[in-house]
């Protein structure tokens, strides 16, 4: 698989160090809210690896929950149509929700998800994104916990995929152009 990437953007060590920083910030910011309940919500499948590591870096009791949302299909561009394939297992009403996102790309899916979750009356809702792409057409989505800004290239690894492959790479890399056409 290493031959399928053109170059590594963020190493395994870079990612681990940045997640510790994010976990420390969340621990500090939510220390007085833990009794109300903190729920980490991620969208399967891409965000699962990041959420597992981030949950371990937060030194407070947290619940975790998952959604499956479709907007990409098997292509490389968002379709603009968002469908919930798997909803949350528990209520988030009155709880502090942190949406754990692998990458903010167009922001369309995340915007939809935030609106949907806000309608369920959480005490608060914020976003923790491992990556934020630098794109001009990105939706205005606020992420107060952001790991890295990345170029507007097709990236894989650490949960991010191309046609369901490369999620298990321990780093984040740009996919070679001959593999993403």
Short mmCIF file of C-alpha atoms in Angstrom, two decimals:
data_model
loop_
_atom_site.label_atom_id
_atom_site.label_comp_id
_atom_site.label_asym_id
_atom_site.label_seq_id
_atom_site.Cartn_x
_atom_site.Cartn_y
_atom_site.Cartn_z
CA UNK A 1 0.00 0.00 0.00
CA UNK A 2 2.91 2.34 0.64
CA UNK A 3 3.58 2.35 -3.11
CA UNK A 4 0.04 3.68 -3.70
CA UNK A 5 0.70 7.01 -1.96
CA UNK A 6 2.70 9.89 -3.36
CA UNK A 7 3.81 11.27 0.01
CA UNK A 8 3.00 11.23 3.72
CA UNK A 9 1.40 14.39 5.11
CA UNK A 10 1.19 13.44 8.78
CA UNK A 11 3.18 10.62 10.38
CA UNK A 12 1.89 8.21 12.98
CA UNK A 13 3.84 10.19 15.60
CA UNK A 14 2.44 13.53 14.37
CA UNK A 15 -1.09 12.18 14.68
CA UNK A 16 -0.55 10.68 18.15
CA UNK A 17 0.98 13.91 19.47
CA UNK A 18 -1.80 16.09 18.06
CA UNK A 19 -4.52 13.83 19.46
CA UNK A 20 -2.97 14.15 22.94
CA UNK A 21 -3.15 17.96 22.57
CA UNK A 22 -6.81 17.74 21.49
CA UNK A 23 -7.61 15.37 24.37
CA UNK A 24 -5.99 17.75 26.86
CA UNK A 25 -8.02 20.68 25.49
CA UNK A 26 -11.29 18.76 25.67
CA UNK A 27 -10.47 17.54 29.19
CA UNK A 28 -9.82 21.12 30.29
CA UNK A 29 -12.88 22.59 28.54
CA UNK A 30 -15.34 19.93 29.72
CA UNK A 31 -14.03 19.29 33.25
CA UNK A 32 -17.03 21.06 34.83
CA UNK A 33 -19.53 19.46 32.43
CA UNK A 34 -18.70 15.79 32.91
CA UNK A 35 -21.56 15.24 35.39
CA UNK A 36 -24.09 16.29 32.71
CA UNK A 37 -22.72 13.66 30.35
CA UNK A 38 -20.30 13.97 27.46
CA UNK A 39 -21.03 12.02 24.29
CA UNK A 40 -18.57 11.57 21.47
CA UNK A 41 -20.39 10.91 18.21
CA UNK A 42 -18.64 9.86 15.05
CA UNK A 43 -19.68 8.90 11.59
CA UNK A 44 -18.74 5.39 10.56
CA UNK A 45 -16.42 4.27 9.16
CA UNK A 46 -13.82 6.97 8.65
CA UNK A 47 -14.02 8.56 12.09
CA UNK A 48 -13.83 5.35 14.13
CA UNK A 49 -10.04 5.20 14.42
CA UNK A 50 -9.73 8.87 15.35
CA UNK A 51 -12.55 8.61 17.90
CA UNK A 52 -10.99 5.58 19.59
CA UNK A 53 -7.68 7.38 20.05
CA UNK A 54 -9.30 10.69 21.03
CA UNK A 55 -11.55 8.99 23.61
CA UNK A 56 -8.46 7.50 25.28
CA UNK A 57 -6.79 10.93 25.31
CA UNK A 58 -9.72 12.57 27.17
CA UNK A 59 -9.33 12.18 30.91
CA UNK A 60 -13.04 12.40 31.71
CA UNK A 61 -15.85 9.86 31.52
CA UNK A 62 -17.33 9.89 28.02
CA UNK A 63 -19.96 7.94 26.18
CA UNK A 64 -19.40 7.03 22.56
CA UNK A 65 -21.97 6.57 19.85
CA UNK A 66 -21.93 6.07 16.11
CA UNK A 67 -23.90 7.11 13.07
CA UNK A 68 -23.57 5.94 9.51
CA UNK A 69 -24.22 8.66 6.99
CA UNK A 70 -23.87 8.48 3.25
CA UNK A 71 -22.96 11.35 0.96
CA UNK A 72 -20.02 10.11 -1.05
CA UNK A 73 -20.95 6.70 -2.43
CA UNK A 74 -17.90 5.14 -4.05
CA UNK A 75 -16.68 8.29 -5.76
CA UNK A 76 -14.31 11.03 -4.74
CA UNK A 77 -16.79 13.93 -4.65
CA UNK A 78 -19.69 14.53 -2.32
CA UNK A 79 -23.04 13.86 -3.92
CA UNK A 80 -24.65 16.66 -1.87
CA UNK A 81 -27.36 14.24 -0.76
CA UNK A 82 -27.07 13.05 2.84
CA UNK A 83 -28.79 9.92 4.12
CA UNK A 84 -28.70 8.49 7.66
CA UNK A 85 -27.98 4.78 7.36
CA UNK A 86 -27.53 4.13 11.11
CA UNK A 87 -28.77 6.48 13.81
CA UNK A 88 -27.53 6.99 17.37
CA UNK A 89 -28.19 4.21 19.86
CA UNK A 90 -28.88 6.55 22.80
CA UNK A 91 -30.51 9.89 23.47
CA UNK A 92 -28.27 12.96 23.52
CA UNK A 93 -30.87 15.25 25.09
CA UNK A 94 -29.29 17.41 27.80
CA UNK A 95 -25.81 16.02 27.15
CA UNK A 96 -22.68 17.71 25.82
CA UNK A 97 -22.04 16.34 22.36
CA UNK A 98 -18.73 16.42 20.55
CA UNK A 99 -18.99 15.33 16.94
CA UNK A 100 -15.72 13.59 16.12
CA UNK A 101 -15.02 14.00 12.42
CA UNK A 102 -12.15 12.50 10.46
CA UNK A 103 -12.06 15.30 7.90
CA UNK A 104 -13.97 18.45 7.05
CA UNK A 105 -13.92 18.53 3.28
CA UNK A 106 -16.92 20.23 1.67
CA UNK A 107 -18.63 20.40 5.07
CA UNK A 108 -21.98 19.38 3.56
CA UNK A 109 -22.34 16.16 5.52
CA UNK A 110 -21.17 17.75 8.77
CA UNK A 111 -23.54 20.72 8.36
CA UNK A 112 -26.45 18.34 7.90
CA UNK A 113 -25.35 16.22 10.85
CA UNK A 114 -25.00 19.23 13.18
CA UNK A 115 -28.47 20.47 12.28
CA UNK A 116 -29.91 16.99 12.81
CA UNK A 117 -28.21 16.52 16.20
CA UNK A 118 -29.05 20.05 17.40
CA UNK A 119 -32.74 19.25 16.93
CA UNK A 120 -32.34 16.53 19.59
CA UNK A 121 -31.77 19.15 22.34
CA UNK A 122 -28.22 18.47 23.52
CA UNK A 123 -26.84 20.77 26.23
CA UNK A 124 -24.10 21.77 23.76
CA UNK A 125 -22.62 20.58 20.51
CA UNK A 126 -19.09 21.09 19.21
CA UNK A 127 -16.85 19.55 16.57
CA UNK A 128 -13.48 17.86 16.91
CA UNK A 129 -11.99 17.26 13.45
CA UNK A 130 -8.70 15.55 12.84
CA UNK A 131 -8.31 17.28 9.48
CA UNK A 132 -9.69 20.34 7.77
CA UNK A 133 -9.08 20.74 4.06
CA UNK A 134 -8.25 24.16 2.69
CA UNK A 135 -11.02 24.60 0.12
CA UNK A 136 -12.73 27.73 -1.12
CA UNK A 137 -16.19 26.19 -1.41
CA UNK A 138 -16.27 24.68 2.10
CA UNK A 139 -19.39 25.18 4.21
CA UNK A 140 -18.96 27.47 7.17
CA UNK A 141 -18.65 24.79 9.85
CA UNK A 142 -17.00 25.68 13.14
CA UNK A 143 -14.54 23.19 14.59
CA UNK A 144 -13.03 24.37 17.84
CA UNK A 145 -10.84 21.27 18.08
CA UNK A 146 -8.92 20.79 14.85
CA UNK A 147 -5.91 18.54 14.46
CA UNK A 148 -4.38 19.64 11.18
CA UNK A 149 -5.13 21.73 8.14
CA UNK A 150 -4.40 19.82 4.97
CA UNK A 151 -4.14 20.62 1.29
CA UNK A 152 -7.04 20.09 -1.07
CA UNK A 153 -5.77 16.73 -2.30
CA UNK A 154 -7.21 13.24 -2.06
CA UNK A 155 -5.83 11.78 1.16
CA UNK A 156 -6.00 8.34 2.73
CA UNK A 157 -4.93 6.56 5.88
CA UNK A 158 -5.83 6.61 9.56
CA UNK A 159 -9.47 5.85 8.76
CA UNK A 160 -9.69 7.77 5.49
CA UNK A 161 -10.30 5.62 2.46
CA UNK A 162 -10.51 5.40 -1.27
CA UNK A 163 -13.02 2.75 -2.35
CA UNK A 164 -12.87 1.25 1.19
CA UNK A 165 -9.09 0.74 1.00
CA UNK A 166 -6.18 2.35 2.87
CA UNK A 167 -8.08 3.01 6.15
CA UNK A 168 -5.54 0.90 8.04
CA UNK A 169 -2.49 2.98 7.14
CA UNK A 170 -1.07 4.38 10.42
CA UNK A 171 -0.32 7.76 8.78
CA UNK A 172 -2.16 10.19 6.52
CA UNK A 173 -0.91 10.43 2.95
CA UNK A 174 -1.79 11.79 -0.46
CA UNK A 175 -3.01 9.03 -2.75
CA UNK A 176 -1.00 8.72 -5.97
CA UNK A 177 -2.85 10.11 -8.95
CA UNK A 178 -2.76 6.77 -10.79
CA UNK A 179 -4.76 5.21 -7.92
CA UNK A 180 -7.52 7.83 -7.60
CA UNK A 181 -8.80 8.28 -11.13
#
